[in-house]
CSV table of C-alpha atoms in Angstrom, one decimal:
chain,number,residue,atom,x,y,z
C,13,UNK,CA,-83.7,-31.5,-86.9
C,14,UNK,CA,-84.1,-35.1,-85.6
C,15,UNK,CA,-83.0,-37.7,-88.1
C,16,UNK,CA,-84.6,-41.2,-88.6
C,17,UNK,CA,-83.0,-44.1,-90.5
C,18,UNK,CA,-85.5,-46.6,-91.9
C,19,UNK,CA,-84.0,-50.1,-92.8
C,20,UNK,CA,-86.2,-52.5,-94.9
C,21,UNK,CA,-85.4,-54.8,-97.8
C,22,UNK,CA,-88.6,-53.9,-99.6
C,23,UNK,CA,-88.6,-50.6,-101.5
C,24,UNK,CA,-92.4,-50.3,-101.3
C,25,UNK,CA,-92.4,-50.5,-97.5
C,26,UNK,CA,-89.7,-47.8,-97.3
C,27,UNK,CA,-91.7,-45.5,-99.6
C,28,UNK,CA,-94.9,-45.9,-97.5
C,29,UNK,CA,-92.9,-45.5,-94.2
C,30,UNK,CA,-91.2,-42.3,-95.4
C,31,UNK,CA,-94.5,-40.8,-96.5
C,32,UNK,CA,-96.1,-41.7,-93.2
C,33,UNK,CA,-93.2,-40.2,-91.2
C,34,UNK,CA,-93.1,-37.0,-93.2
C,35,UNK,CA,-96.9,-36.6,-92.7
C,36,UNK,CA,-96.8,-37.3,-89.0
C,37,UNK,CA,-93.5,-35.8,-88.1
C,38,UNK,CA,-92.6,-33.1,-90.7
C,39,UNK,CA,-89.9,-31.8,-88.4
C,40,UNK,CA,-87.8,-35.0,-88.9
C,41,UNK,CA,-85.5,-35.9,-91.7
C,42,UNK,CA,-85.8,-39.5,-93.0
C,43,UNK,CA,-83.0,-41.6,-94.7
C,44,UNK,CA,-83.4,-45.2,-95.9
C,45,UNK,CA,-81.4,-48.3,-96.4
C,46,UNK,CA,-82.4,-51.6,-98.3
C,47,UNK,CA,-80.3,-54.0,-96.2
C,48,UNK,CA,-78.7,-54.5,-92.9
C,49,UNK,CA,-75.2,-53.8,-94.2
C,50,UNK,CA,-76.2,-50.6,-95.9
C,51,UNK,CA,-78.1,-49.6,-92.8
C,52,UNK,CA,-75.1,-50.1,-90.5
C,53,UNK,CA,-72.9,-48.0,-92.9
C,54,UNK,CA,-75.5,-45.2,-93.0
C,55,UNK,CA,-75.8,-45.3,-89.2
C,56,UNK,CA,-72.1,-44.8,-88.9
C,57,UNK,CA,-72.0,-42.0,-91.4
C,58,UNK,CA,-75.3,-40.2,-90.6
C,59,UNK,CA,-75.5,-40.7,-86.8
C,60,UNK,CA,-79.4,-40.7,-86.8
C,61,UNK,CA,-81.4,-40.0,-83.7
C,62,UNK,CA,-83.5,-43.3,-84.1
C,63,UNK,CA,-83.5,-46.4,-86.3
C,64,UNK,CA,-86.6,-48.1,-87.5
C,65,UNK,CA,-85.4,-51.7,-88.3
C,66,UNK,CA,-87.4,-54.4,-90.1
C,67,UNK,CA,-86.8,-57.9,-88.7
C,68,UNK,CA,-87.5,-60.1,-91.7
C,69,UNK,CA,-84.7,-59.4,-94.2
C,70,UNK,CA,-82.7,-61.8,-96.4
C,71,UNK,CA,-79.0,-62.3,-95.7
C,72,UNK,CA,-78.6,-60.3,-92.5
C,73,UNK,CA,-81.9,-60.1,-90.6
C,74,UNK,CA,-83.0,-57.4,-88.1
C,75,UNK,CA,-81.7,-59.3,-85.1
C,76,UNK,CA,-78.1,-59.5,-86.5
C,77,UNK,CA,-78.2,-55.9,-87.7
C,78,UNK,CA,-79.3,-54.7,-84.2
C,79,UNK,CA,-76.6,-56.8,-82.6
C,80,UNK,CA,-73.9,-55.3,-84.8
C,81,UNK,CA,-75.2,-51.8,-84.2
C,82,UNK,CA,-75.1,-52.2,-80.5
C,83,UNK,CA,-71.7,-53.8,-80.6
C,84,UNK,CA,-70.2,-50.7,-82.2
C,85,UNK,CA,-69.2,-47.9,-80.0
C,86,UNK,CA,-70.1,-45.4,-82.7
C,87,UNK,CA,-73.7,-46.6,-83.2
C,88,UNK,CA,-74.5,-48.1,-79.7
C,89,UNK,CA,-76.2,-45.0,-78.3
C,90,UNK,CA,-78.7,-44.8,-81.3
C,91,UNK,CA,-82.2,-46.1,-80.2
C,92,UNK,CA,-83.4,-49.0,-82.3
C,93,UNK,CA,-87.1,-49.6,-82.8
C,94,UNK,CA,-87.8,-53.1,-84.4
C,95,UNK,CA,-90.7,-53.3,-86.9
C,96,UNK,CA,-92.3,-56.6,-87.8
C,97,UNK,CA,-95.4,-58.1,-89.2
C,98,UNK,CA,-94.4,-61.7,-88.4
C,99,UNK,CA,-92.1,-62.0,-85.4
C,100,UNK,CA,-94.6,-60.5,-82.9
C,101,UNK,CA,-94.4,-63.4,-80.4
C,102,UNK,CA,-93.0,-63.1,-76.9
C,103,UNK,CA,-89.7,-64.9,-77.5
C,104,UNK,CA,-88.9,-62.7,-80.5
C,105,UNK,CA,-89.5,-59.6,-78.4
C,106,UNK,CA,-87.3,-60.9,-75.6
C,107,UNK,CA,-84.6,-61.8,-78.1
C,108,UNK,CA,-84.7,-58.3,-79.6
C,109,UNK,CA,-84.5,-56.6,-76.2
C,110,UNK,CA,-81.6,-58.8,-75.1
C,111,UNK,CA,-79.7,-57.9,-78.2
C,112,UNK,CA,-80.3,-54.2,-77.4
C,113,UNK,CA,-83.5,-53.1,-79.2
C,114,UNK,CA,-85.2,-50.2,-77.4
C,115,UNK,CA,-88.8,-50.8,-78.6
C,116,UNK,CA,-91.0,-52.8,-80.9
C,117,UNK,CA,-93.7,-51.9,-83.4
C,118,UNK,CA,-96.0,-54.3,-85.1
C,119,UNK,CA,-97.3,-54.0,-88.7
C,120,UNK,CA,-99.7,-52.5,-89.7
C,121,UNK,CA,-98.2,-49.6,-87.9
C,122,UNK,CA,-100.5,-47.6,-85.6
C,123,UNK,CA,-99.8,-44.0,-86.3
C,124,UNK,CA,-100.3,-42.8,-82.7
C,125,UNK,CA,-98.0,-45.6,-81.3
C,126,UNK,CA,-95.3,-44.8,-83.9
C,127,UNK,CA,-95.2,-41.1,-83.0
C,128,UNK,CA,-95.3,-41.9,-79.2
C,129,UNK,CA,-92.5,-44.4,-79.4
C,130,UNK,CA,-90.3,-42.1,-81.5
C,131,UNK,CA,-90.9,-39.2,-79.2
C,132,UNK,CA,-89.9,-41.3,-76.2
C,133,UNK,CA,-86.7,-42.7,-77.7
C,134,UNK,CA,-85.8,-39.1,-78.8
C,135,UNK,CA,-86.2,-37.8,-75.3
C,136,UNK,CA,-84.3,-40.8,-73.7
C,137,UNK,CA,-81.4,-40.4,-76.2
C,138,UNK,CA,-81.2,-36.6,-75.6
C,139,UNK,CA,-81.2,-37.2,-71.8
C,140,UNK,CA,-78.5,-39.9,-72.1
C,141,UNK,CA,-76.4,-37.8,-74.4
C,142,UNK,CA,-76.6,-34.8,-72.1
C,143,UNK,CA,-75.8,-37.0,-69.1
C,144,UNK,CA,-72.7,-38.4,-70.9
C,145,UNK,CA,-71.4,-35.1,-72.0
C,146,UNK,CA,-72.0,-33.4,-68.7
C,147,UNK,CA,-70.4,-36.2,-66.7
C,148,UNK,CA,-67.3,-36.5,-68.9
C,149,UNK,CA,-66.8,-32.8,-68.7
C,150,UNK,CA,-67.2,-32.5,-64.9
C,151,UNK,CA,-65.2,-35.6,-64.1
C,152,UNK,CA,-62.3,-34.3,-66.2
C,153,UNK,CA,-62.5,-31.0,-64.5
C,154,UNK,CA,-62.7,-32.4,-61.0
C,155,UNK,CA,-59.8,-34.9,-61.5
C,156,UNK,CA,-57.5,-32.1,-62.4
C,157,UNK,CA,-57.8,-30.4,-59.0
C,158,UNK,CA,-57.4,-31.4,-55.4
C,159,UNK,CA,-59.9,-29.3,-53.6
C,160,UNK,CA,-59.7,-28.3,-49.8
C,161,UNK,CA,-62.7,-26.0,-47.4
C,162,UNK,CA,-61.8,-23.7,-51.1
C,163,UNK,CA,-64.2,-22.7,-54.0
C,164,UNK,CA,-64.6,-24.6,-57.2
C,165,UNK,CA,-64.8,-23.1,-60.7
C,166,UNK,CA,-67.9,-21.3,-61.9
C,167,UNK,CA,-68.7,-24.3,-64.2
C,168,UNK,CA,-69.0,-26.6,-61.2
C,169,UNK,CA,-71.0,-24.1,-59.2
C,170,UNK,CA,-73.5,-23.7,-62.0
C,171,UNK,CA,-73.6,-27.4,-63.0
C,172,UNK,CA,-77.0,-29.2,-62.8
C,173,UNK,CA,-75.1,-32.2,-61.6
C,174,UNK,CA,-74.7,-32.7,-57.8
C,175,UNK,CA,-71.0,-32.3,-56.8
C,176,UNK,CA,-70.0,-33.6,-53.3
C,177,UNK,CA,-66.4,-33.6,-52.1
C,178,UNK,CA,-65.3,-35.3,-48.9
C,179,UNK,CA,-62.1,-35.9,-47.0
C,180,UNK,CA,-60.6,-39.5,-46.9
C,181,UNK,CA,-62.8,-40.3,-43.9
C,182,UNK,CA,-66.0,-39.3,-45.7
C,183,UNK,CA,-66.6,-36.0,-44.1
C,184,UNK,CA,-68.3,-33.6,-46.5
C,185,UNK,CA,-66.1,-30.6,-47.4
C,186,UNK,CA,-67.9,-29.1,-50.3
C,187,UNK,CA,-71.3,-29.4,-52.0
C,188,UNK,CA,-72.5,-27.3,-55.0
C,189,UNK,CA,-75.8,-25.4,-55.3
C,190,UNK,CA,-77.3,-28.4,-57.2
C,191,UNK,CA,-76.9,-30.5,-54.1
C,192,UNK,CA,-79.0,-28.0,-52.2
C,193,UNK,CA,-81.7,-28.0,-54.8
C,194,UNK,CA,-82.0,-31.7,-55.2
C,195,UNK,CA,-81.4,-32.9,-51.6
C,196,UNK,CA,-83.1,-30.1,-49.7
C,197,UNK,CA,-80.1,-29.7,-47.4
C,198,UNK,CA,-78.3,-26.3,-47.3
C,199,UNK,CA,-74.6,-26.0,-47.6
C,200,UNK,CA,-74.3,-25.2,-43.9
C,201,UNK,CA,-76.4,-28.3,-43.0
C,202,UNK,CA,-74.2,-30.6,-45.2
C,203,UNK,CA,-70.7,-29.4,-44.4
C,204,UNK,CA,-69.0,-31.5,-41.7
C,205,UNK,CA,-71.6,-34.3,-42.1
C,206,UNK,CA,-71.2,-37.7,-43.7
C,207,UNK,CA,-73.1,-38.6,-46.9
C,208,UNK,CA,-75.1,-41.0,-44.7
C,209,UNK,CA,-77.5,-38.1,-44.1
C,210,UNK,CA,-78.9,-39.1,-47.5
C,211,UNK,CA,-79.2,-42.8,-46.6
C,212,UNK,CA,-82.7,-44.1,-47.7
C,213,UNK,CA,-82.6,-47.7,-46.4
C,214,UNK,CA,-83.3,-48.9,-49.9
C,215,UNK,CA,-79.8,-50.5,-50.2
C,216,UNK,CA,-78.5,-53.0,-47.6
C,217,UNK,CA,-75.2,-52.6,-45.7
C,218,UNK,CA,-73.4,-55.0,-48.1
C,219,UNK,CA,-74.0,-52.4,-50.9
C,220,UNK,CA,-72.3,-49.6,-48.9
C,221,UNK,CA,-69.5,-51.9,-47.8
C,222,UNK,CA,-68.7,-52.9,-51.4
C,223,UNK,CA,-68.8,-49.2,-52.5
C,224,UNK,CA,-66.5,-48.1,-49.7
C,225,UNK,CA,-64.1,-51.0,-50.4
C,226,UNK,CA,-63.8,-50.1,-54.0
C,227,UNK,CA,-63.2,-46.3,-53.6
C,228,UNK,CA,-60.9,-46.7,-50.6
C,229,UNK,CA,-58.8,-49.1,-52.8
C,230,UNK,CA,-58.3,-46.3,-55.3
C,231,UNK,CA,-60.9,-47.3,-57.8
C,232,UNK,CA,-63.8,-45.4,-59.2
C,233,UNK,CA,-67.3,-46.6,-58.4
C,234,UNK,CA,-70.2,-46.0,-60.8
C,235,UNK,CA,-73.9,-47.0,-60.3
C,236,UNK,CA,-77.4,-46.0,-59.3
C,237,UNK,CA,-78.3,-45.3,-55.7
C,238,UNK,CA,-81.6,-44.4,-54.1
C,239,UNK,CA,-81.2,-41.5,-51.6
C,240,UNK,CA,-83.6,-39.6,-49.3
C,241,UNK,CA,-84.2,-35.9,-49.4
C,242,UNK,CA,-84.4,-33.8,-46.3
C,243,UNK,CA,-88.2,-33.9,-46.6
C,244,UNK,CA,-88.2,-37.7,-46.5
C,245,UNK,CA,-88.9,-38.3,-50.2
C,246,UNK,CA,-86.8,-40.7,-52.2
C,247,UNK,CA,-85.0,-40.0,-55.4
C,248,UNK,CA,-82.6,-42.1,-57.6
C,249,UNK,CA,-79.2,-40.8,-58.7
C,250,UNK,CA,-76.7,-42.1,-61.2
C,251,UNK,CA,-73.4,-41.5,-59.5
C,252,UNK,CA,-69.7,-41.6,-60.1
C,253,UNK,CA,-67.4,-41.5,-57.0
C,254,UNK,CA,-63.7,-41.0,-57.7
C,255,UNK,CA,-60.8,-41.0,-55.2
C,256,UNK,CA,-58.4,-38.1,-55.7
C,257,UNK,CA,-54.7,-39.0,-55.2
C,258,UNK,CA,-51.8,-36.8,-54.3
C,259,UNK,CA,-48.3,-37.2,-55.8
C,260,UNK,CA,-47.5,-40.0,-53.4
C,261,UNK,CA,-50.7,-41.9,-54.6
C,262,UNK,CA,-52.4,-41.4,-51.3
C,263,UNK,CA,-56.2,-40.6,-51.2
C,264,UNK,CA,-56.7,-37.1,-50.2
C,265,UNK,CA,-60.4,-36.6,-51.2
C,266,UNK,CA,-63.4,-38.3,-52.7
C,267,UNK,CA,-65.4,-36.6,-55.5
C,268,UNK,CA,-69.0,-37.6,-56.2
C,269,UNK,CA,-70.6,-36.4,-59.5
C,270,UNK,CA,-74.3,-37.3,-59.3
C,271,UNK,CA,-77.4,-36.8,-61.5
C,272,UNK,CA,-81.0,-37.1,-60.4
C,273,UNK,CA,-82.6,-39.7,-62.8
C,274,UNK,CA,-85.9,-40.1,-61.0
C,275,UNK,CA,-87.9,-38.5,-63.8
C,276,UNK,CA,-85.9,-40.4,-66.5
C,277,UNK,CA,-86.6,-43.8,-64.8
C,278,UNK,CA,-90.3,-42.9,-64.5
C,279,UNK,CA,-90.5,-42.1,-68.2
C,280,UNK,CA,-88.8,-45.3,-69.0
C,281,UNK,CA,-91.1,-47.3,-66.8
C,282,UNK,CA,-94.1,-45.5,-68.4
C,283,UNK,CA,-92.9,-46.5,-71.8
C,284,UNK,CA,-92.3,-50.1,-70.8
C,285,UNK,CA,-95.8,-50.2,-69.3
C,286,UNK,CA,-97.3,-49.0,-72.5
C,287,UNK,CA,-95.4,-51.6,-74.5
C,288,UNK,CA,-96.6,-54.3,-72.1
C,289,UNK,CA,-100.2,-53.3,-72.4
C,290,UNK,CA,-99.9,-53.3,-76.2
C,291,UNK,CA,-98.4,-56.8,-76.1
C,292,UNK,CA,-101.1,-58.1,-73.7
C,293,UNK,CA,-103.7,-56.5,-75.9
C,294,UNK,CA,-102.6,-58.3,-79.0
C,295,UNK,CA,-102.5,-61.6,-77.2
C,296,UNK,CA,-105.9,-61.1,-75.6
C,297,UNK,CA,-107.4,-60.0,-78.9
C,298,UNK,CA,-106.1,-63.0,-80.8
C,299,UNK,CA,-107.2,-65.5,-78.1
C,300,UNK,CA,-110.7,-63.8,-77.8
C,301,UNK,CA,-111.2,-63.9,-81.6
C,302,UNK,CA,-110.5,-67.6,-81.9
C,303,UNK,CA,-112.4,-68.5,-78.8
C,304,UNK,CA,-115.4,-66.5,-79.9
C,305,UNK,CA,-115.5,-68.4,-83.1
C,306,UNK,CA,-115.6,-71.7,-81.2
C,307,UNK,CA,-118.3,-70.4,-78.9
C,308,UNK,CA,-120.5,-69.5,-81.8
C,309,UNK,CA,-120.3,-73.1,-83.0
C,310,UNK,CA,-121.2,-74.3,-79.5
C,311,UNK,CA,-124.2,-72.0,-79.3
C,312,UNK,CA,-125.4,-72.9,-82.8
C,313,UNK,CA,-125.3,-76.7,-82.1
C,314,UNK,CA,-126.9,-76.2,-78.7
C,315,UNK,CA,-129.8,-74.2,-80.3
C,316,UNK,CA,-130.3,-77.0,-82.9
C,317,UNK,CA,-130.2,-79.6,-80.2
C,318,UNK,CA,-132.8,-77.7,-78.0
C,319,UNK,CA,-135.1,-77.5,-81.0
C,320,UNK,CA,-135.1,-81.3,-81.4
C,321,UNK,CA,-135.4,-82.3,-77.7
C,322,UNK,CA,-138.7,-82.5,-75.7
C,323,UNK,CA,-138.8,-79.7,-73.1
C,324,UNK,CA,-139.9,-82.3,-70.5
C,325,UNK,CA,-136.7,-84.3,-71.1
C,326,UNK,CA,-133.9,-83.9,-68.5
C,327,UNK,CA,-131.5,-83.4,-71.4
C,328,UNK,CA,-133.4,-80.2,-72.3
C,329,UNK,CA,-132.5,-78.6,-68.9
C,330,UNK,CA,-128.8,-79.6,-69.4
C,331,UNK,CA,-128.7,-78.1,-72.8
C,332,UNK,CA,-130.1,-74.8,-71.5
C,333,UNK,CA,-127.3,-74.7,-68.9
C,334,UNK,CA,-124.8,-75.3,-71.7
C,335,UNK,CA,-126.3,-72.4,-73.6
C,336,UNK,CA,-126.2,-70.1,-70.6
C,337,UNK,CA,-122.5,-71.0,-70.0
C,338,UNK,CA,-121.6,-70.3,-73.6
C,339,UNK,CA,-123.5,-67.0,-73.6
C,340,UNK,CA,-121.6,-65.9,-70.4
C,341,UNK,CA,-118.3,-67.0,-72.1
C,342,UNK,CA,-119.2,-65.0,-75.2
C,343,UNK,CA,-119.7,-61.9,-73.0
C,344,UNK,CA,-116.2,-62.4,-71.6
C,345,UNK,CA,-114.7,-62.6,-75.1
C,346,UNK,CA,-116.5,-59.4,-76.0
C,347,UNK,CA,-114.9,-57.7,-73.0
C,348,UNK,CA,-111.5,-59.0,-74.1
C,349,UNK,CA,-112.0,-57.8,-77.6
C,350,UNK,CA,-112.9,-54.4,-76.2
C,351,UNK,CA,-109.6,-54.3,-74.2
C,352,UNK,CA,-107.8,-55.3,-77.4
C,353,UNK,CA,-109.6,-52.6,-79.3
C,354,UNK,CA,-111.0,-55.1,-81.8
C,355,UNK,CA,-114.7,-54.9,-80.9
C,356,UNK,CA,-116.7,-53.1,-83.7
C,357,UNK,CA,-117.8,-49.7,-82.5
C,358,UNK,CA,-120.2,-47.0,-83.9
C,359,UNK,CA,-118.9,-43.6,-82.6
C,360,UNK,CA,-121.3,-40.6,-82.8
C,361,UNK,CA,-121.3,-37.0,-81.6
C,362,UNK,CA,-122.9,-36.9,-78.1
C,363,UNK,CA,-123.4,-34.5,-75.2
C,364,UNK,CA,-121.5,-36.3,-72.4
C,365,UNK,CA,-123.6,-34.5,-69.7
C,366,UNK,CA,-126.9,-35.7,-71.2
C,367,UNK,CA,-125.5,-39.2,-71.5
C,368,UNK,CA,-124.4,-39.4,-67.9
C,369,UNK,CA,-127.7,-37.8,-66.7
C,370,UNK,CA,-129.6,-40.5,-68.6
C,371,UNK,CA,-127.7,-43.2,-66.6
C,372,UNK,CA,-128.0,-41.7,-63.1
C,373,UNK,CA,-131.2,-43.5,-62.2
C,374,UNK,CA,-129.8,-46.9,-63.2
C,375,UNK,CA,-126.5,-46.3,-61.5
C,376,UNK,CA,-128.2,-45.3,-58.2
C,377,UNK,CA,-130.1,-48.6,-58.3
C,378,UNK,CA,-126.9,-50.4,-59.1
C,379,UNK,CA,-124.7,-49.1,-56.2
C,380,UNK,CA,-127.4,-49.4,-53.5
C,381,UNK,CA,-128.8,-47.1,-50.8
C,382,UNK,CA,-125.7,-47.0,-48.6
C,383,UNK,CA,-123.6,-45.2,-51.2
C,384,UNK,CA,-124.4,-41.6,-52.1
C,385,UNK,CA,-124.0,-40.8,-55.8
C,386,UNK,CA,-123.1,-37.2,-56.5
C,387,UNK,CA,-123.3,-35.6,-60.0
C,388,UNK,CA,-121.3,-32.4,-60.8
C,389,UNK,CA,-121.6,-31.6,-64.5
C,390,UNK,CA,-119.4,-29.0,-66.2
C,391,UNK,CA,-121.1,-26.1,-67.9
C,392,UNK,CA,-121.1,-25.3,-71.7
C,393,UNK,CA,-119.1,-28.4,-72.6
C,394,UNK,CA,-118.5,-29.2,-76.3
C,395,UNK,CA,-119.6,-32.6,-77.5
C,396,UNK,CA,-117.4,-35.7,-77.8
C,397,UNK,CA,-117.4,-38.5,-80.5
C,398,UNK,CA,-117.7,-41.9,-78.8
C,399,UNK,CA,-119.7,-45.1,-79.0
C,400,UNK,CA,-122.8,-44.4,-76.9
C,401,UNK,CA,-123.2,-48.0,-75.7
C,402,UNK,CA,-119.6,-48.2,-74.6
C,403,UNK,CA,-120.0,-45.1,-72.4
C,404,UNK,CA,-122.8,-47.0,-70.6
C,405,UNK,CA,-120.4,-49.9,-70.3
C,406,UNK,CA,-117.6,-47.7,-69.0
C,407,UNK,CA,-119.6,-45.9,-66.4
C,408,UNK,CA,-121.2,-49.1,-65.1
C,409,UNK,CA,-117.8,-50.8,-64.7
C,410,UNK,CA,-116.3,-47.8,-62.9
C,411,UNK,CA,-119.3,-47.4,-60.5
C,412,UNK,CA,-119.3,-51.2,-59.7
C,413,UNK,CA,-115.6,-51.0,-59.1
C,414,UNK,CA,-116.0,-48.0,-56.8
C,415,UNK,CA,-118.9,-49.7,-55.0
C,416,UNK,CA,-116.7,-52.8,-54.3
C,417,UNK,CA,-113.9,-50.5,-52.9
C,418,UNK,CA,-116.3,-48.9,-50.3
C,419,UNK,CA,-117.0,-50.7,-47.1
C,420,UNK,CA,-120.4,-49.7,-45.8
C,421,UNK,CA,-121.4,-46.1,-46.3
C,422,UNK,CA,-119.6,-43.9,-48.8
C,423,UNK,CA,-119.7,-41.6,-51.7
C,424,UNK,CA,-119.2,-41.9,-55.5
C,425,UNK,CA,-118.8,-38.6,-57.4
C,426,UNK,CA,-119.1,-38.1,-61.1
C,427,UNK,CA,-117.6,-34.9,-62.6
C,428,UNK,CA,-117.3,-33.6,-66.2
C,429,UNK,CA,-115.2,-30.6,-67.2
C,430,UNK,CA,-113.3,-29.1,-70.1
C,431,UNK,CA,-109.5,-29.3,-70.0
C,432,UNK,CA,-106.4,-28.9,-72.3
C,433,UNK,CA,-102.9,-30.4,-72.4
C,434,UNK,CA,-99.9,-28.5,-73.9
C,435,UNK,CA,-96.7,-30.0,-75.4
C,436,UNK,CA,-94.7,-29.5,-72.2
C,437,UNK,CA,-97.2,-31.5,-70.1
C,438,UNK,CA,-97.4,-34.3,-72.7
C,439,UNK,CA,-93.6,-34.5,-72.8
C,440,UNK,CA,-93.8,-36.0,-69.2
C,441,UNK,CA,-96.9,-38.1,-70.0
C,442,UNK,CA,-96.3,-40.1,-73.1
C,443,UNK,CA,-99.8,-41.6,-73.2
C,444,UNK,CA,-101.3,-38.2,-73.8
C,445,UNK,CA,-101.4,-36.0,-76.9
C,446,UNK,CA,-101.7,-32.1,-76.8
C,447,UNK,CA,-105.1,-30.8,-77.4
C,448,UNK,CA,-108.5,-29.9,-75.9
C,449,UNK,CA,-110.5,-32.5,-74.1
C,450,UNK,CA,-113.7,-33.2,-72.1
C,451,UNK,CA,-112.9,-35.1,-68.9
C,452,UNK,CA,-115.1,-37.6,-67.2
C,453,UNK,CA,-114.0,-38.3,-63.6
C,454,UNK,CA,-115.4,-41.0,-61.2
C,455,UNK,CA,-114.1,-40.7,-57.6
C,456,UNK,CA,-114.9,-42.9,-54.6
C,457,UNK,CA,-114.2,-42.7,-50.8
C,458,UNK,CA,-113.1,-46.4,-50.8
C,459,UNK,CA,-110.0,-48.2,-49.6
C,460,UNK,CA,-107.7,-47.0,-52.3
C,461,UNK,CA,-104.9,-48.9,-54.0
C,462,UNK,CA,-101.1,-49.1,-53.5
C,463,UNK,CA,-98.5,-48.8,-56.3
C,464,UNK,CA,-98.2,-52.5,-56.9
C,465,UNK,CA,-101.9,-52.8,-57.6
C,466,UNK,CA,-101.9,-49.7,-59.8
C,467,UNK,CA,-99.1,-51.1,-62.0
C,468,UNK,CA,-101.4,-54.1,-62.9
C,469,UNK,CA,-104.8,-52.3,-62.8
C,470,UNK,CA,-105.8,-52.6,-66.4
C,471,UNK,CA,-104.4,-56.1,-67.2
C,472,UNK,CA,-107.0,-58.7,-68.2
C,473,UNK,CA,-108.0,-61.1,-65.4
C,474,UNK,CA,-106.1,-59.1,-62.7
C,475,UNK,CA,-108.3,-58.8,-59.7
C,476,UNK,CA,-107.9,-58.2,-55.9
C,477,UNK,CA,-111.4,-59.8,-55.3
C,478,UNK,CA,-112.0,-63.2,-53.9
C,479,UNK,CA,-112.2,-66.2,-56.2
C,480,UNK,CA,-115.6,-66.1,-57.8
C,481,UNK,CA,-116.3,-62.5,-57.0
C,482,UNK,CA,-114.9,-61.0,-60.2
C,483,UNK,CA,-113.5,-61.8,-63.6
C,484,UNK,CA,-110.8,-59.1,-63.6
C,485,UNK,CA,-112.1,-57.8,-66.9
C,486,UNK,CA,-114.1,-54.7,-65.7
C,487,UNK,CA,-111.2,-52.2,-65.7
C,488,UNK,CA,-109.6,-53.9,-68.7
C,489,UNK,CA,-112.8,-53.2,-70.6
C,490,UNK,CA,-112.7,-49.6,-69.4
C,491,UNK,CA,-109.1,-49.3,-70.7
C,492,UNK,CA,-110.2,-50.7,-74.1
C,493,UNK,CA,-113.2,-48.4,-74.4
C,494,UNK,CA,-111.1,-45.4,-73.7
C,495,UNK,CA,-108.4,-46.3,-76.1
C,496,UNK,CA,-110.8,-47.4,-78.9
C,497,UNK,CA,-112.5,-44.0,-78.7
C,498,UNK,CA,-109.2,-42.1,-79.0
C,499,UNK,CA,-109.2,-41.1,-75.3
C,500,UNK,CA,-106.8,-41.2,-72.4
C,501,UNK,CA,-107.1,-42.4,-68.8
C,502,UNK,CA,-105.3,-41.3,-65.6
C,503,UNK,CA,-105.7,-42.9,-62.1
C,504,UNK,CA,-105.0,-41.3,-58.7
C,505,UNK,CA,-105.2,-43.5,-55.6
C,506,UNK,CA,-103.5,-44.3,-52.3
C,507,UNK,CA,-104.3,-46.7,-49.5
C,508,UNK,CA,-107.1,-45.3,-47.3
C,509,UNK,CA,-107.5,-42.2,-49.5
C,510,UNK,CA,-110.0,-43.4,-52.2
C,511,UNK,CA,-109.5,-43.5,-56.0
C,512,UNK,CA,-110.2,-41.2,-58.9
C,513,UNK,CA,-110.4,-42.5,-62.5
C,514,UNK,CA,-110.2,-39.5,-64.9
C,515,UNK,CA,-111.0,-40.1,-68.6
C,516,UNK,CA,-110.4,-37.7,-71.4
C,517,UNK,CA,-112.1,-37.6,-74.8
C,518,UNK,CA,-111.2,-35.1,-77.6
C,519,UNK,CA,-113.6,-32.2,-77.9
C,520,UNK,CA,-115.7,-32.0,-81.1
C,521,UNK,CA,-117.3,-29.1,-82.8
C,522,UNK,CA,-121.1,-29.3,-82.4
C,523,UNK,CA,-123.2,-30.5,-85.3
C,524,UNK,CA,-124.7,-27.6,-87.3
C,525,UNK,CA,-128.4,-27.0,-86.5
C,526,UNK,CA,-130.8,-28.3,-89.2
C-alpha cells in the first residue's frame, strides 16, 4: 500500500487534506506531521512513498525541511511535493527545485492535478528504486567474477539490464539477451565488434575520450549515453562501466551494466511540461484578470466621451479608434482567461455530431474554396457535457490553424468517434484519466511541425507566423477550452506529413426523454 506523509503546521489543513486523499486515493495510507522536525522524524521512521510539504510554517519552513530531507541518505529518495497558497512565484519554485523538491501544488488544490502528480512521483520512485536495486545486485555479481568467451550466471542471462563485457581493447566478448532486445543486434552480430556499433553521434569525441580515459585508468564511469539501435532509432541508457582487475591489478575486462531509461525520461519530460503549462496558466490568468479590469475602465470612459462629443468632430473618430482597440484587447484577455481556465462557462449536454454539422457551412466559408473540408461522423455516439459556445471557438481556431498550415490546395478532415482508455495506457500518458470518451479529431494535409514547435505549441503568444499575422493565442485558447471542459488533447505531427489534433471529452448518459 503506497504511503503519503502530509506535513503542515495547521491541524485543519491536515484534516482536510487527509479526507481529500482518502476519497481520491483510497488505496493509499496517509500519515501526518505538524512541523518540519516532526515530519523529518516520521519520514525516517515510516519511509513514505511521497511527502506533501507545506512551505509556510513557523520555525522551520518547507524549504529548510526539504533541504534536510534531501541531505539525508535515508530520506533523499522520497519524492517531495511542495504545497503553497502564497509562495507561487517563479523564484520560489526555482528555489524549491534547486533544494530538491520534485513538484509543486498550489492551494486551493486541484483534485485532478493532485492525483496526477502523486501517481507520477510514485512511478518515478518505483522506477528509481528498481533501478538502484537491480544495478547494485548486478554490479556486485559481475565484480566477483572475471569472465572469458564463458557463460554468465542465470541471473545475468535473465536480467532486464543490458550486460556487455569486452576485453581490454574494447572488443565485445559477451552480451546478454537484454542487449539483443534493446539494441536489435543479435549475439552473433555483436561478438567481436566494438561498442562503437551503437554510436549515435549525439555525443562528441571529447565525451568518449574522457570515458575511455577514466575506465582505462582503473576507475568506474557512470552516466547517461544516447545510443543507436540497429534500426537507426535512438535510445538513452543509464550506464555503469567498470574495469575488472586481476591479482596483479591489470585490467582484463570491462563490464557495462546499462538500463534503457528512454521511457522514464519521456515520462519526466511530460510531467515537467504539465507543470510548466500550469505555471504559465496561473501567470496568464492573473495578468489577464487585472488587464481586463483596466480595459473595462478604458471602454467605460471612452463611451462616456463619445456621448459628449459631436460626431462631426475629429476627436469623435479618434475616440472610436480607441474603443475598437480596447475591444480587440478585451477579446485577447478573454482568450487568455480561457487558456487559464478562468473564463466563466455554461456546460450542457450536447450531441457533438449535431454541433459540428451545424458549423460546417460556416467553416467551409472560413477556409476558402481551395481547401476541401471532409466530415466523417461516428455512429451512435453518446453525448458530451461542454460549453456549446466554446466548441464553436475550438473548431474555428483548429480549422484556421489548419488552413494556415496548408499551402495552396489541401484537405481538412473532421472525425468523431467513441474511444476508451484503460489504466495501463494512462500510466504512460499522465495527462489522461481512464474512462470512456468521445473524440473530435481535426487533421490537415499541411506542412506539419517538428518536435521543437510541438513542445511550445499551446503556450500563449507562441507563434510561427510572421509579425502581425497571428497573436499566438489560437491554440492556447483550444488548450484552455479542452481543459476547462474536463477533456484531453493529443497532437500528432511531423514535417511534411500534416497534423492531427485529437480532443477527448468524457461520455455522458443521454438525458431522459420528456
